[in-house]
Short mmCIF file of C-alpha atoms and ligand atoms in Angstrom, two decimals:
data_model
loop_
_atom_site.label_atom_id
_atom_site.label_comp_id
_atom_site.label_asym_id
_atom_site.label_seq_id
_atom_site.Cartn_x
_atom_site.Cartn_y
_atom_site.Cartn_z
CA UNK A 69 48.70 129.27 113.89
CA UNK A 70 49.44 131.97 111.35
CA UNK A 71 50.90 129.78 108.68
CA UNK A 72 49.21 128.44 105.63
CA UNK A 73 48.45 124.71 105.44
CA UNK A 74 48.96 122.25 102.61
CA UNK A 75 47.45 118.92 103.60
CA UNK A 76 47.67 115.71 101.58
CA UNK A 77 44.83 113.23 102.08
CA UNK A 78 46.04 110.01 100.50
CA UNK A 79 42.75 108.20 101.20
CA UNK A 80 42.83 104.40 100.68
CA UNK A 81 45.77 104.62 98.27
CA UNK A 82 49.38 103.36 98.31
CA UNK A 83 50.90 100.44 100.17
CA UNK A 84 53.73 100.71 102.66
CA UNK A 85 56.51 100.95 100.11
CA UNK A 86 54.88 103.57 97.89
CA UNK A 87 53.69 105.60 100.90
CA UNK A 88 57.25 105.70 102.22
CA UNK A 89 58.68 106.67 98.83
CA UNK A 90 56.13 109.46 98.32
CA UNK A 91 56.65 110.80 101.83
CA UNK A 92 60.42 110.79 101.34
CA UNK A 93 60.12 112.68 98.08
CA UNK A 94 57.86 115.32 99.62
CA UNK A 95 60.15 115.63 102.66
CA UNK A 96 63.12 116.32 100.39
CA UNK A 97 61.24 119.32 98.95
CA UNK A 98 60.29 120.73 102.34
CA UNK A 99 62.14 122.57 105.04
CA UNK A 100 60.78 123.61 108.38
CA UNK A 101 61.72 127.25 107.84
CA UNK A 102 58.90 127.44 105.27
CA UNK A 103 55.76 129.34 106.17
CA UNK A 104 53.46 126.67 104.82
CA UNK A 105 52.80 123.77 107.16
CA UNK A 106 52.75 120.46 105.28
CA UNK A 107 50.64 117.68 106.79
CA UNK A 108 50.20 114.21 105.28
CA UNK A 109 47.44 111.69 105.99
CA UNK A 110 48.44 108.23 104.70
CA UNK A 111 46.55 105.02 105.36
CA UNK A 112 46.55 104.25 109.11
CA UNK A 113 48.59 101.13 108.32
CA UNK A 114 51.37 103.30 106.88
CA UNK A 115 51.43 105.93 109.65
CA UNK A 116 54.49 104.59 111.38
CA UNK A 117 56.51 104.06 108.19
CA UNK A 118 55.59 107.49 106.81
CA UNK A 119 56.36 109.09 110.12
CA UNK A 120 59.86 107.56 109.98
CA UNK A 121 60.28 108.68 106.36
CA UNK A 122 59.63 112.36 107.18
CA UNK A 123 61.42 112.40 110.54
CA UNK A 124 63.26 115.66 111.16
CA UNK A 125 61.67 117.42 108.15
CA UNK A 126 58.99 119.33 110.08
CA UNK A 127 56.19 117.60 108.14
CA UNK A 128 53.35 116.35 110.35
CA UNK A 129 51.61 113.02 109.86
CA UNK A 130 48.02 112.22 110.73
CA UNK A 131 45.17 109.78 110.36
CA UNK A 132 42.11 110.01 108.11
CA UNK A 133 39.75 109.42 111.03
CA UNK A 134 39.92 108.86 114.80
CA UNK A 135 37.78 107.41 117.57
CA UNK A 136 37.00 109.46 120.67
CA UNK A 137 38.09 106.85 123.24
CA UNK A 138 41.67 105.80 123.92
CA UNK A 139 40.88 102.05 123.80
CA UNK A 140 38.01 99.59 123.94
CA UNK A 141 35.71 97.30 121.99
CA UNK A 142 35.41 99.40 118.82
CA UNK A 143 36.24 97.04 115.96
CA UNK A 144 37.89 98.71 112.99
CA UNK A 145 38.68 101.98 114.74
CA UNK A 146 41.92 103.77 115.65
CA UNK A 147 42.22 105.74 118.88
CA UNK A 148 43.94 109.10 119.36
CA UNK A 149 46.63 107.50 121.51
CA UNK A 150 47.28 104.76 118.95
CA UNK A 151 47.62 107.44 116.28
CA UNK A 152 50.07 109.37 118.45
CA UNK A 153 52.11 106.25 119.19
CA UNK A 154 52.45 105.66 115.46
CA UNK A 155 53.80 109.20 115.02
CA UNK A 156 50.55 110.99 114.13
CA UNK A 157 49.69 114.44 115.42
CA UNK A 158 46.38 115.14 113.71
CA UNK A 159 43.20 113.53 112.40
CA UNK A 160 40.88 114.40 109.53
CA UNK A 161 37.32 114.09 110.84
CA UNK A 162 33.98 114.20 109.03
CA UNK A 163 35.36 113.88 105.50
CA UNK A 164 32.46 113.67 103.07
CA UNK A 165 33.43 110.09 102.23
CA UNK A 166 32.97 109.24 105.92
CA UNK A 167 29.71 111.17 106.13
CA UNK A 168 28.40 109.86 102.80
CA UNK A 169 29.71 106.35 102.14
CA UNK A 170 29.94 105.35 105.82
CA UNK A 171 26.89 107.29 107.04
CA UNK A 172 28.72 109.10 109.84
CA UNK A 173 26.22 111.51 111.34
CA UNK A 174 26.76 115.13 112.35
CA UNK A 175 26.71 114.12 116.02
CA UNK A 176 29.15 111.26 115.49
CA UNK A 177 31.59 113.48 113.58
CA UNK A 178 31.46 116.13 116.32
CA UNK A 179 32.03 113.45 118.93
CA UNK A 180 35.07 112.12 117.07
CA UNK A 181 36.50 115.63 116.74
CA UNK A 182 35.98 116.55 120.38
CA UNK A 183 37.46 113.23 121.59
CA UNK A 184 40.50 113.57 119.33
CA UNK A 185 41.07 117.14 120.52
CA UNK A 186 40.67 116.10 124.15
CA UNK A 187 43.42 113.52 123.70
CA UNK A 188 45.84 116.00 122.19
CA UNK A 189 45.42 115.53 118.44
CA UNK A 190 44.95 118.44 116.11
CA UNK A 191 41.78 118.05 114.04
CA UNK A 192 40.80 119.01 110.52
CA UNK A 193 36.99 119.04 110.62
CA UNK A 194 35.46 118.73 107.14
CA UNK A 195 32.14 120.15 106.05
CA UNK A 196 30.48 120.44 102.65
CA UNK A 197 27.24 120.27 100.72
CA UNK A 198 26.17 117.90 97.92
CA UNK A 199 25.30 119.17 94.46
CA UNK A 200 21.60 118.62 95.17
CA UNK A 201 21.80 120.64 98.37
CA UNK A 202 23.61 123.45 96.54
CA UNK A 203 21.05 123.55 93.75
CA UNK A 204 18.27 123.59 96.37
CA UNK A 205 19.93 126.65 97.97
CA UNK A 206 20.66 124.73 101.15
CA UNK A 207 24.44 125.26 101.29
CA UNK A 208 24.47 127.64 104.25
CA UNK A 209 21.99 125.54 106.25
CA UNK A 210 23.93 122.32 105.62
CA UNK A 211 27.27 123.82 106.63
CA UNK A 212 25.75 125.30 109.77
CA UNK A 213 24.11 122.04 110.78
CA UNK A 214 27.43 120.19 110.32
CA UNK A 215 29.21 122.77 112.49
CA UNK A 216 26.54 123.21 115.13
CA UNK A 217 27.15 120.04 117.24
CA UNK A 218 30.87 120.79 117.23
CA UNK A 219 30.55 124.43 118.27
CA UNK A 220 28.01 123.61 120.96
CA UNK A 221 30.09 120.89 122.61
CA UNK A 222 33.73 121.79 122.11
CA UNK A 223 35.58 122.95 125.23
CA UNK A 224 36.77 126.53 124.72
CA UNK A 225 40.52 125.79 124.97
CA UNK A 226 40.28 123.19 122.20
CA UNK A 227 39.67 125.75 119.44
CA UNK A 228 43.39 126.31 119.09
CA UNK A 229 44.05 122.80 117.77
CA UNK A 230 41.23 122.87 115.27
CA UNK A 231 41.18 123.55 111.53
CA UNK A 232 38.07 123.47 109.35
CA UNK A 233 37.98 122.30 105.74
CA UNK A 234 35.25 123.40 103.35
CA UNK A 235 34.92 120.61 100.79
CA UNK A 236 31.87 120.70 98.54
CA UNK A 237 31.06 117.05 97.90
CA UNK A 238 30.54 117.61 94.18
CA UNK A 239 34.04 119.09 93.80
CA UNK A 240 35.89 116.17 95.39
CA UNK A 241 37.75 113.99 92.93
CA UNK A 242 35.80 115.38 89.97
CA UNK A 243 38.39 117.76 88.52
CA UNK A 244 35.71 120.46 88.92
CA UNK A 245 36.73 122.73 91.79
CA UNK A 246 34.14 125.15 93.15
CA UNK A 247 34.30 128.61 91.57
CA UNK A 248 36.23 131.32 93.34
CA UNK A 249 32.96 133.04 94.22
CA UNK A 250 31.47 129.82 95.65
CA UNK A 251 34.58 129.32 97.78
CA UNK A 252 34.71 132.96 98.87
CA UNK A 253 31.09 133.08 99.94
CA UNK A 254 31.13 129.71 101.76
CA UNK A 255 34.29 130.61 103.69
CA UNK A 256 32.96 134.03 104.63
CA UNK A 257 29.68 132.48 105.79
CA UNK A 258 31.45 129.83 107.90
CA UNK A 259 33.74 132.45 109.44
CA UNK A 260 30.82 134.66 110.37
CA UNK A 261 28.65 131.78 111.66
CA UNK A 262 31.46 130.39 113.83
CA UNK A 263 32.14 133.74 115.44
CA UNK A 264 28.53 134.58 116.09
CA UNK A 265 27.68 131.12 117.45
CA UNK A 266 30.77 130.53 119.59
CA UNK A 267 31.95 134.04 120.42
CA UNK A 268 35.45 132.86 119.47
CA UNK A 269 37.49 133.61 116.36
CA UNK A 270 36.88 131.06 113.61
CA UNK A 271 39.64 128.43 113.22
CA UNK A 272 41.62 128.53 109.96
CA UNK A 273 39.51 127.22 107.05
CA UNK A 274 41.09 125.14 104.28
CA UNK A 275 39.46 124.55 100.92
CA UNK A 276 39.33 121.07 99.41
CA UNK A 277 37.88 119.67 96.19
CA UNK A 278 39.92 119.26 92.98
CA UNK A 279 42.68 121.54 94.19
CA UNK A 280 45.59 121.47 91.75
CA UNK A 281 48.72 123.39 90.91
CA UNK A 282 46.62 125.22 88.27
CA UNK A 283 44.00 126.68 90.63
CA UNK A 284 45.86 126.80 93.95
CA UNK A 285 47.26 130.33 93.62
CA UNK A 286 43.82 131.85 93.04
CA UNK A 287 42.13 129.81 95.74
CA UNK A 288 44.62 130.61 98.50
CA UNK A 289 44.51 134.29 97.64
CA UNK A 290 40.82 134.45 98.68
CA UNK A 291 39.88 135.87 102.09
CA UNK A 292 39.40 133.27 104.86
CA UNK A 293 41.20 130.57 102.87
CA UNK A 294 44.17 129.37 104.86
CA UNK A 295 45.30 126.51 102.65
CA UNK A 296 44.25 123.38 100.84
CA UNK A 297 43.15 119.84 101.66
CA UNK A 298 44.33 117.92 98.62
CA UNK A 299 43.36 114.42 97.54
CA UNK A 300 44.33 113.29 94.02
CA UNK A 301 47.08 115.84 93.42
CA UNK A 302 48.75 114.97 96.73
CA UNK A 303 49.66 111.54 95.33
CA UNK A 304 51.85 113.18 92.68
CA UNK A 305 54.96 114.60 94.35
CA UNK A 306 55.78 117.11 91.61
CA UNK A 307 52.28 118.58 91.67
CA UNK A 308 52.16 118.67 95.45
CA UNK A 309 55.57 120.34 95.68
CA UNK A 310 54.50 122.83 93.02
CA UNK A 311 51.56 123.80 95.25
CA UNK A 312 53.99 124.23 98.13
CA UNK A 313 56.13 126.50 95.96
CA UNK A 314 53.04 128.52 94.97
CA UNK A 315 51.99 128.88 98.59
CA UNK A 316 55.44 130.06 99.67
CA UNK A 317 55.61 132.56 96.81
CA UNK A 318 52.28 134.11 97.86
CA UNK A 319 52.97 134.55 101.57
P1 PGA B 183 40.49 115.78 95.64
O1 PGA B 183 40.08 115.31 97.10
O2 PGA B 183 41.61 116.79 95.79
O3 PGA B 183 40.92 114.54 94.94
O4 PGA B 183 39.28 116.42 95.03
C1 PGA B 183 40.02 116.21 98.17
C2 PGA B 183 39.58 115.54 99.44
O5 PGA B 183 38.77 114.59 99.37
O6 PGA B 183 40.01 115.90 100.54
#
């Protein structure tokens, strides 16, 4: 996995028709010879339609969460096999909106990630501190405690299908991305912690939180930043394709 990643997290936005239109527009600006992998995470209800809209383009489609079992009495959940049947190949796990608004614990997020990996999905595992935690100088401790249950329980072969995303909670959807120094130091810390704790190379780390066409070039030029997890700007095809162009021009 040497390529850079540009991932669109559409969150709970867009119905079937608009999801399909947006996916089609992005697919027209992409070709699989590019060195930036483009992944899109629409609503689970639009997975199948979006998957059809990007068919043959090389773009991968995934879900914004995943359960660890393949089926069962888990109301409101989607299983890795259901995601795959709908055309999905990855899941975003532990997004701060899941951890915060839906109270998903560190253990639960690790369990989701390990289950999804075990059933053949690729996983983007999100970590990030709140503004309060940052101002209390707890950033490193928070990121480590979010990673710890994953590192301790993940089977060693599963590392290859894993990406991490550093997303400071206070930078998400606020238009206020973290500073380059904040991103640089968090990514370096995560890289070093992962290696020392697991004895394996750290998976690629994406940055997320108010990524835009205006700051993308600087962010992806930082060490240990392998791409972006993009919310708001991924809903605007021109902006998203501009980030793709920037990424390709900097490889
Ligand atoms: P944002 O969201 O780009 O709108 O800040 C990023 C994310 O939540 O993944």
